Structures are given as C-alpha cells and as structure tokens.
mmCIF file of C-alpha atoms in Angstrom:
data_model
loop_
_atom_site.group_PDB
_atom_site.id
_atom_site.type_symbol
_atom_site.label_atom_id
_atom_site.label_comp_id
_atom_site.label_asym_id
_atom_site.label_seq_id
_atom_site.Cartn_x
_atom_site.Cartn_y
_atom_site.Cartn_z
ATOM 1 C CA MET G 1 -14.405 -66.752 -11.755
ATOM 2 C CA ILE G 2 -16.774 -65.760 -8.963
ATOM 3 C CA HIS G 3 -13.920 -65.674 -6.443
ATOM 4 C CA ILE G 4 -11.803 -63.569 -8.774
ATOM 5 C CA LYS G 5 -14.675 -61.105 -9.274
ATOM 6 C CA GLU G 6 -15.245 -60.810 -5.518
ATOM 7 C CA SER G 7 -11.528 -60.229 -4.936
ATOM 8 C CA LEU G 8 -11.463 -57.468 -7.534
ATOM 9 C CA GLN G 9 -14.482 -55.825 -5.921
ATOM 10 C CA ARG G 10 -12.811 -55.911 -2.482
ATOM 11 C CA LEU G 11 -9.596 -54.522 -4.011
ATOM 12 C CA GLY G 12 -11.568 -51.703 -5.634
ATOM 13 C CA LYS G 13 -13.166 -50.777 -2.304
ATOM 14 C CA ILE G 14 -9.791 -50.790 -0.546
ATOM 15 C CA LYS G 15 -8.290 -48.659 -3.339
ATOM 16 C CA ALA G 16 -11.132 -46.157 -3.111
ATOM 17 C CA TYR G 17 -10.769 -45.993 0.676
ATOM 18 C CA VAL G 18 -7.006 -45.379 0.436
ATOM 19 C CA ILE G 19 -7.469 -42.665 -2.215
ATOM 20 C CA GLY G 20 -10.160 -41.022 -0.104
ATOM 21 C CA LEU G 21 -7.933 -41.127 2.966
ATOM 22 C CA LEU G 22 -5.060 -39.556 1.010
ATOM 23 C CA VAL G 23 -7.356 -36.793 -0.230
ATOM 24 C CA ILE G 24 -8.457 -36.024 3.347
ATOM 25 C CA MET G 25 -4.841 -36.025 4.562
ATOM 26 C CA PHE G 26 -3.781 -33.712 1.721
ATOM 27 C CA ALA G 27 -6.662 -31.336 2.398
ATOM 28 C CA ALA G 28 -5.841 -31.241 6.089
ATOM 29 C CA GLY G 29 -2.182 -30.624 5.340
ATOM 30 C CA SER G 30 -3.016 -27.857 2.873
ATOM 31 C CA ALA G 31 -5.176 -26.110 5.448
ATOM 32 C CA VAL G 32 -2.222 -25.419 7.730
ATOM 33 C CA THR G 33 0.586 -24.879 5.246
ATOM 34 C CA PRO G 34 2.129 -21.354 5.350
ATOM 35 C CA THR G 35 1.745 -21.071 1.576
ATOM 36 C CA SER G 36 -2.002 -21.612 1.675
ATOM 37 C CA VAL G 37 -3.993 -19.060 -0.323
ATOM 38 C CA SER G 38 -5.989 -18.334 2.826
ATOM 39 C CA ALA G 39 -2.875 -17.213 4.734
ATOM 40 C CA ALA G 40 -3.191 -13.682 6.170
ATOM 41 C CA VAL G 41 -1.350 -10.829 4.467
ATOM 42 C CA GLN G 42 1.794 -9.937 6.411
ATOM 43 C CA LEU G 43 1.613 -6.708 8.414
ATOM 44 C CA GLY G 44 2.943 -3.785 6.402
ATOM 45 C CA THR G 45 2.474 -5.407 2.985
ATOM 46 C CA LEU G 46 1.849 -2.732 0.359
ATOM 47 C CA VAL G 47 -0.861 -4.273 -1.816
ATOM 48 C CA MET G 48 -1.161 -1.111 -3.914
ATOM 49 C CA PRO G 49 0.937 1.910 -2.879
ATOM 50 C CA LEU G 50 -0.218 5.423 -3.738
ATOM 51 C CA SER G 51 1.798 7.703 -5.969
ATOM 52 C CA TYR G 52 1.565 11.369 -6.833
ATOM 53 C CA GLY G 53 3.960 14.178 -7.692
ATOM 54 C CA GLY G 54 6.644 11.726 -8.786
ATOM 55 C CA TYR G 55 6.887 9.704 -5.567
ATOM 56 C CA TYR G 56 5.186 6.984 -3.591
ATOM 57 C CA VAL G 57 3.062 7.638 -0.508
ATOM 58 C CA LEU G 58 3.233 4.745 1.960
ATOM 59 C CA PHE G 59 1.400 3.972 5.198
ATOM 60 C CA PRO G 60 3.499 1.841 7.569
ATOM 61 C CA GLY G 61 2.746 -1.294 9.560
ATOM 62 C CA LYS G 62 -0.806 -1.490 10.892
ATOM 63 C CA LEU G 63 -1.787 1.514 8.727
ATOM 64 C CA ALA G 64 -1.001 -0.299 5.459
ATOM 65 C CA PRO G 65 -3.964 -0.242 3.030
ATOM 66 C CA TYR G 66 -5.725 -3.463 2.060
ATOM 67 C CA PHE G 67 -8.461 -4.630 -0.298
ATOM 68 C CA LYS G 68 -12.043 -5.196 0.798
ATOM 69 C CA ALA G 69 -14.704 -6.204 -1.725
ATOM 70 C CA GLY G 70 -12.517 -4.834 -4.507
ATOM 71 C CA LYS G 71 -11.964 -1.445 -2.833
ATOM 72 C CA LEU G 72 -8.634 -0.149 -1.573
ATOM 73 C CA MET G 73 -9.125 0.665 2.116
ATOM 74 C CA VAL G 74 -6.927 3.452 3.521
ATOM 75 C CA PRO G 75 -6.457 4.883 7.049
ATOM 76 C CA ILE G 76 -8.608 8.001 6.870
ATOM 77 C CA ARG G 77 -6.573 10.298 9.125
ATOM 78 C CA ALA G 78 -3.187 9.518 7.592
ATOM 79 C CA PHE G 79 -4.680 9.491 4.086
ATOM 80 C CA SER G 80 -6.303 12.912 4.600
ATOM 81 C CA ASN G 81 -3.036 14.404 5.831
ATOM 82 C CA ALA G 82 -1.098 12.849 2.964
ATOM 83 C CA ILE G 83 -3.323 14.393 0.274
ATOM 84 C CA GLY G 84 -3.518 17.785 2.018
ATOM 85 C CA ALA G 85 -7.139 17.519 3.168
ATOM 86 C CA ASP G 86 -8.579 18.494 6.560
ATOM 87 C CA LEU G 87 -10.135 15.938 8.909
ATOM 88 C CA LEU G 88 -12.753 16.790 11.537
ATOM 89 C CA TYR G 89 -13.944 14.303 14.164
ATOM 90 C CA ASP G 90 -17.417 14.682 15.686
ATOM 91 C CA ALA G 91 -17.346 13.031 19.113
ATOM 92 C CA LEU G 92 -21.132 13.196 19.472
ATOM 93 C CA SER G 93 -21.906 11.229 16.313
ATOM 94 C CA LYS G 94 -18.556 9.379 16.308
ATOM 95 C CA SER G 95 -18.111 10.312 12.660
ATOM 96 C CA VAL G 96 -15.473 12.107 10.616
ATOM 97 C CA THR G 97 -15.583 14.640 7.785
ATOM 98 C CA VAL G 98 -12.877 15.025 5.151
ATOM 99 C CA SER G 99 -12.733 18.402 3.422
ATOM 100 C CA LEU G 100 -10.562 20.093 0.829
ATOM 101 C CA LEU G 101 -11.169 23.618 -0.446
ATOM 102 C CA ASP G 102 -14.978 23.917 -0.586
ATOM 103 C CA ARG G 103 -15.835 20.211 -0.909
ATOM 104 C CA SER G 104 -16.335 17.539 1.704
ATOM 105 C CA VAL G 105 -17.324 13.962 2.443
ATOM 106 C CA GLY G 106 -18.936 13.832 5.880
ATOM 107 C CA ASN G 107 -20.712 11.635 8.409
ATOM 108 C CA ILE G 108 -18.229 8.828 7.762
ATOM 109 C CA LYS G 109 -18.425 6.200 10.490
ATOM 110 C CA ALA G 110 -17.519 2.571 11.038
ATOM 111 C CA GLY G 111 -20.130 0.091 9.793
ATOM 112 C CA GLN G 112 -22.138 2.742 7.934
ATOM 113 C CA LEU G 113 -22.308 2.405 4.167
ATOM 114 C CA GLU G 114 -23.590 5.916 3.379
ATOM 115 C CA ALA G 115 -21.859 9.300 3.730
ATOM 116 C CA ASP G 116 -22.803 12.945 3.091
ATOM 117 C CA PHE G 117 -21.257 14.429 -0.035
ATOM 118 C CA ASN G 118 -20.787 18.208 0.099
ATOM 119 C CA GLY G 119 -23.712 18.459 2.502
ATOM 120 C CA GLU G 120 -26.077 17.939 -0.420
ATOM 121 C CA THR G 121 -26.536 14.239 -1.116
ATOM 122 C CA VAL G 122 -26.264 10.983 0.813
ATOM 123 C CA GLU G 123 -24.477 8.347 -1.245
ATOM 124 C CA SER G 124 -23.011 4.902 -0.751
ATOM 125 C CA LEU G 125 -19.276 4.493 -0.229
ATOM 126 C CA GLY G 126 -19.461 1.059 -1.843
ATOM 127 C CA VAL G 127 -17.880 -0.568 1.206
ATOM 128 C CA ALA G 128 -18.584 0.288 4.848
ATOM 129 C CA PRO G 129 -15.642 1.836 6.759
ATOM 130 C CA GLU G 130 -14.196 -0.267 9.565
ATOM 131 C CA VAL G 131 -11.827 0.109 12.525
ATOM 132 C CA LYS G 132 -8.640 -1.977 12.536
ATOM 133 C CA ASP G 133 -6.031 -1.702 15.304
ATOM 134 C CA GLY G 134 -7.561 1.580 16.444
ATOM 135 C CA ALA G 135 -7.532 3.246 12.994
ATOM 136 C CA LEU G 136 -10.589 3.962 10.840
ATOM 137 C CA PHE G 137 -10.191 2.623 7.299
ATOM 138 C CA VAL G 138 -12.330 3.856 4.402
ATOM 139 C CA PRO G 139 -12.466 3.121 0.657
ATOM 140 C CA ALA G 140 -10.134 5.570 -1.100
ATOM 141 C CA SER G 141 -11.920 6.113 -4.413
ATOM 142 C CA PRO G 142 -15.241 7.555 -3.076
ATOM 143 C CA ILE G 143 -13.297 10.018 -0.917
ATOM 144 C CA LEU G 144 -11.215 11.170 -3.880
ATOM 145 C CA GLU G 145 -14.344 11.412 -6.024
ATOM 146 C CA GLY G 146 -16.222 13.438 -3.422
ATOM 147 C CA LEU G 147 -13.407 15.973 -2.988
ATOM 148 C CA LYS G 148 -13.433 16.602 -6.779
ATOM 149 C CA SER G 149 -9.856 17.929 -6.900
ATOM 150 C CA PHE G 150 -8.327 14.608 -7.919
ATOM 151 C CA ARG G 151 -8.081 12.266 -10.827
ATOM 152 C CA TRP G 152 -6.740 8.769 -10.286
ATOM 153 C CA GLU G 153 -6.071 5.519 -12.064
ATOM 154 C CA VAL G 154 -4.702 2.072 -11.280
ATOM 155 C CA GLN G 155 -1.283 1.791 -12.926
ATOM 156 C CA PHE G 156 0.814 -1.286 -13.788
ATOM 157 C CA ASN G 157 4.593 -1.322 -14.067
ATOM 158 C CA ASN G 158 6.622 -3.686 -16.239
ATOM 159 C CA VAL G 159 6.200 -6.603 -13.819
ATOM 160 C CA ASN G 160 2.460 -5.982 -13.318
ATOM 161 C CA LYS G 161 2.788 -4.415 -9.861
ATOM 162 C CA LEU G 162 -0.148 -2.156 -8.962
ATOM 163 C CA THR G 163 -0.010 1.524 -8.003
ATOM 164 C CA LEU G 164 -2.862 3.969 -7.400
ATOM 165 C CA GLY G 165 -1.714 7.056 -9.288
ATOM 166 C CA ILE G 166 -3.247 10.323 -8.046
ATOM 167 C CA GLY G 167 -3.032 13.729 -9.724
ATOM 168 C CA ALA G 168 -4.831 17.066 -9.882
ATOM 169 C CA ARG G 169 -7.990 17.069 -11.960
ATOM 170 C CA LYS G 170 -7.843 19.401 -14.951
ATOM 171 C CA GLY G 171 -8.931 22.899 -13.960
ATOM 172 C CA GLU G 172 -8.917 22.052 -10.250
ATOM 173 C CA GLU G 173 -6.634 23.490 -7.586
ATOM 174 C CA TRP G 174 -4.726 21.131 -5.324
ATOM 175 C CA VAL G 175 -2.292 22.432 -2.711
ATOM 176 C CA LYS G 176 -0.018 19.624 -1.540
ATOM 177 C CA PRO G 177 1.215 19.251 2.054
ATOM 178 C CA GLU G 178 4.419 21.046 3.063
ATOM 179 C CA ALA G 179 6.231 17.732 3.538
ATOM 180 C CA ASP G 180 6.055 17.173 -0.212
ATOM 181 C CA LEU G 181 8.159 20.266 -0.852
ATOM 182 C CA ALA G 182 11.256 18.516 0.554
ATOM 183 C CA LEU G 183 11.534 16.537 -2.687
ATOM 184 C CA ALA G 184 12.589 18.705 -5.610
ATOM 185 C CA PRO G 185 12.355 17.192 -9.113
ATOM 186 C CA TYR G 186 15.227 14.887 -10.005
ATOM 187 C CA PRO G 187 17.865 16.608 -12.188
ATOM 188 C CA LEU G 188 17.695 14.943 -15.602
ATOM 189 C CA GLU G 189 21.388 15.385 -16.269
ATOM 190 C CA THR G 190 22.337 13.075 -13.381
ATOM 191 C CA THR G 191 19.417 10.632 -13.390
ATOM 192 C CA ALA G 192 19.443 7.537 -15.602
ATOM 193 C CA HIS G 193 16.206 5.921 -14.388
ATOM 194 C CA PRO G 194 13.687 7.488 -12.002
ATOM 195 C CA TYR G 195 11.759 5.192 -9.669
ATOM 196 C CA PRO G 196 13.542 1.855 -10.303
ATOM 197 C CA LEU G 197 12.584 0.471 -6.882
ATOM 198 C CA TYR G 198 8.975 -0.458 -6.174
ATOM 199 C CA PRO G 199 7.874 -0.539 -2.485
ATOM 200 C CA THR G 200 6.531 -3.914 -1.344
ATOM 201 C CA MET G 201 6.424 -3.606 2.457
ATOM 202 C CA LEU G 202 6.870 -0.997 5.188
ATOM 203 C CA THR G 203 7.003 -1.955 8.858
ATOM 204 C CA GLN G 204 7.459 0.229 11.931
ATOM 205 C CA ALA G 205 8.579 -0.714 15.426
ATOM 206 C CA GLN G 206 9.533 1.284 18.493
ATOM 207 C CA SER G 207 13.214 1.055 19.396
ATOM 208 C CA GLY G 208 14.000 2.846 22.653
ATOM 209 C CA LYS G 209 12.965 6.469 22.244
ATOM 210 C CA GLU G 210 13.010 6.191 18.444
ATOM 211 C CA TYR G 211 11.136 4.214 15.811
ATOM 212 C CA ARG G 212 12.584 1.855 13.253
ATOM 213 C CA LEU G 213 11.213 1.818 9.711
ATOM 214 C CA THR G 214 12.041 -1.128 7.467
ATOM 215 C CA LEU G 215 11.235 -0.646 3.791
ATOM 216 C CA GLY G 216 11.080 -3.603 1.411
ATOM 217 C CA VAL G 217 11.521 -2.856 -2.311
ATOM 218 C CA GLN G 218 11.816 -4.719 -5.593
ATOM 219 C CA ASN G 219 13.927 -3.816 -8.606
ATOM 220 C CA THR G 220 11.260 -3.255 -11.263
ATOM 221 C CA SER G 221 13.452 -1.161 -13.581
ATOM 222 C CA GLY G 222 13.847 -4.019 -16.047
ATOM 223 C CA PHE G 223 17.646 -3.965 -15.887
ATOM 224 C CA ILE G 224 20.494 -4.859 -13.541
ATOM 225 C CA ILE G 225 21.462 -1.995 -11.214
ATOM 226 C CA PRO G 226 25.251 -1.683 -10.797
ATOM 227 C CA LYS G 227 26.858 -1.507 -7.358
ATOM 228 C CA GLY G 228 26.260 1.833 -5.630
ATOM 229 C CA ASN G 229 24.268 3.198 -8.580
ATOM 230 C CA ALA G 230 20.962 3.782 -6.754
ATOM 231 C CA GLU G 231 19.691 6.405 -4.326
ATOM 232 C CA LEU G 232 16.617 6.397 -2.100
ATOM 233 C CA GLU G 233 14.866 9.348 -0.484
ATOM 234 C CA LEU G 234 12.361 9.133 2.363
ATOM 235 C CA VAL G 235 10.318 11.765 4.159
ATOM 236 C CA SER G 236 8.666 10.408 7.314
ATOM 237 C CA VAL G 237 5.706 12.479 8.541
ATOM 238 C CA ASP G 238 4.149 12.106 11.997
ATOM 239 C CA SER G 239 0.562 12.834 13.094
ATOM 240 C CA LYS G 240 1.476 16.440 13.993
ATOM 241 C CA GLY G 241 2.822 17.171 10.519
ATOM 242 C CA ASN G 242 6.494 17.093 11.521
ATOM 243 C CA SER G 243 8.655 15.647 8.748
ATOM 244 C CA PHE G 244 12.048 13.963 8.793
ATOM 245 C CA TYR G 245 14.040 13.772 5.527
ATOM 246 C CA GLN G 246 16.626 11.057 4.769
ATOM 247 C CA THR G 247 18.768 10.080 1.786
ATOM 248 C CA LEU G 248 20.027 6.499 1.510
ATOM 249 C CA ARG G 249 22.645 5.140 -0.827
ATOM 250 C CA GLY G 250 21.561 2.047 -2.748
ATOM 251 C CA PRO G 251 22.965 -1.486 -2.372
ATOM 252 C CA ASP G 252 26.749 -1.992 -2.183
ATOM 253 C CA SER G 253 26.463 -4.910 -4.582
ATOM 254 C CA LEU G 254 24.930 -5.548 -7.993
ATOM 255 C CA THR G 255 21.107 -5.692 -7.941
ATOM 256 C CA SER G 256 19.653 -8.230 -10.361
ATOM 257 C CA LYS G 257 16.345 -7.843 -12.185
ATOM 258 C CA ALA G 258 13.326 -8.278 -9.907
ATOM 259 C CA ALA G 259 15.612 -8.603 -6.846
ATOM 260 C CA LEU G 260 14.064 -7.970 -3.428
ATOM 261 C CA LEU G 261 15.896 -5.625 -1.037
ATOM 262 C CA SER G 262 15.243 -4.021 2.346
ATOM 263 C CA PHE G 263 16.463 -0.857 4.041
ATOM 264 C CA SER G 264 16.096 0.209 7.679
ATOM 265 C CA VAL G 265 16.222 3.715 9.138
ATOM 266 C CA SER G 266 15.619 5.263 12.555
ATOM 267 C CA ILE G 267 13.251 8.216 12.973
ATOM 268 C CA PRO G 268 12.604 10.379 16.069
ATOM 269 C CA THR G 269 8.802 10.046 16.147
ATOM 270 C CA GLU G 270 6.228 7.533 14.952
ATOM 271 C CA ALA G 271 5.476 7.969 11.234
ATOM 272 C CA GLU G 272 1.899 8.365 10.030
ATOM 273 C CA TYR G 273 2.924 8.166 6.399
ATOM 274 C CA VAL G 274 6.161 8.051 4.411
ATOM 275 C CA ILE G 275 7.033 9.655 1.093
ATOM 276 C CA PHE G 276 9.449 7.509 -0.920
ATOM 277 C CA ARG G 277 11.212 7.679 -4.265
ATOM 278 C CA SER G 278 14.401 6.323 -5.833
ATOM 279 C CA ARG G 279 16.625 6.745 -8.874
ATOM 280 C CA THR G 280 19.744 5.425 -10.595
ATOM 281 C CA PHE G 281 22.580 7.631 -11.765
ATOM 282 C CA ARG G 282 23.916 8.282 -15.247
ATOM 283 C CA ALA G 283 27.373 6.935 -15.969
ATOM 284 C CA GLN G 284 30.045 9.598 -15.513
#
C-alpha cells in the first residue's frame, strides 16, 4: 500500500508539471497570435466614424480617429476643417486654437490636459492631446462642447456599429464647409434605402503623382442588396480645401447581409478628410 501511495503521489506531481507546462506554452502561443486581443488596430480602421448632414465624415489612414481612455481622439486640423471651424497655430507656444463664430477652445497642446474655453475659463479636456505620425489628436467631445454650435450623440445601427452623430444645436448657427454642398439630398422617389453601407476602413497611399483611397464598407441595411442596386458618393477634400467629387456604382453581384466590400479610387491630391454616403435604388 505504501508503494502504491508513493506512486500516486509521483504521478500527481508529474501530472501537475505537465499541466503547468501546457499552460505556459498556451500563454506563450496566445501572446503572439494575430487574433490576440492586444493586437494593434489596423491603420485606417474607423472605430467610430462621424456623421452629419446625412453623410459620413471619414479621416483616412494615419488620420483615422481612435479611442483613448474612453474618448474619441480626432486629428485637430482635419477635424476643424471638416466641421467648418478655423484653426490657428501659435508657433511661440506650440499650441492651437479652434474657433467658430464667436467661440473658441484655445491653448491646446500635446501632453497638456487643460485648454482655454472662450478666453474665460481653463478647463480639462478629459484626455491630454497627443501627436501621432506628425498629426495632433485631441478628444472630440470637449471641442464640440466648447464651440457651443453643436449637439452630438453616439448612435448605433442595426448591427450595433457606432457612429458619432453631429448636428446643429437648437437656436445655434452652423455654416458647413463648401465641400458639403456637393451632396444634394437624395431624391426620395428614386431611393429605396439611404445609407445601407457602413464605413469600416479608409486607407490612403501615394501612387505616382496621384493618391489611392481604398474604402472598406459593410452592408448594414438588414437586407440583401441586388446586383447593381447600390450607389456610393465620395467627396475627397485636401488640406487647402480643394474637393474632388466621385460617384461609384455598387457591386456587380448580389451583396448579402453584413457582407464586407471594398472600393478603390484615385484622387489628384492627398485627402485630409472624405465625405461618404450611399443608397440603394427603388425598383423600376
């Protein structure tokens, strides 16, 4: 009996060692797998696109917004231009001021948590701005709050995709950028479903003297889109305010529910932001 007991004890130790070794091997393997939760977000991923005026506003490639401490971080220059605000850079203090009408958020600088609101109060932005790939990123919501002209809310579509919806605050004036005027409202008599395609990624790469935009979308309409029944519109805007309008026909094959698609277009100059919307047509 003593020998049997000792054998069982040795077997238990060996079993525990093997289990422990397997756990270590699994942990090590999980640390390098591409599907690990710690994997970096792919460049150009649209974690929460902006929308206003019936279309999406997207920032391509290295300018794509991201989350930091629960705040949506946006590239301040491109974001200011997209919402029609003015941006002033102070080389002496290395800070920027965003203004719209008679309101402003100033003394914004990388690593500094506080900013000046309307030249009256110093308040926290919640998250300190930071520079990534040469662009200054700031939390969007304090900027919108400080300019007072906007209302906003986080919206969910029917597959729980996030969008930051922005509109004019009641009683406030908001003059949109000229680039927005290229997109007239969709005619109801020809449109079956507005905005069936949700943007998931936007990359940008130089190709010769032009730039190549690749837009990833998902069918979030809740139904199957027939062949050739979709249309996309894009307005690419560069840092000088020049805009380039394009219309794209949808897929040449049936698009199933929740299907992922991509479209590529060439533009003459590097885009700072892109206006995007889509629709499906009514049956004739």
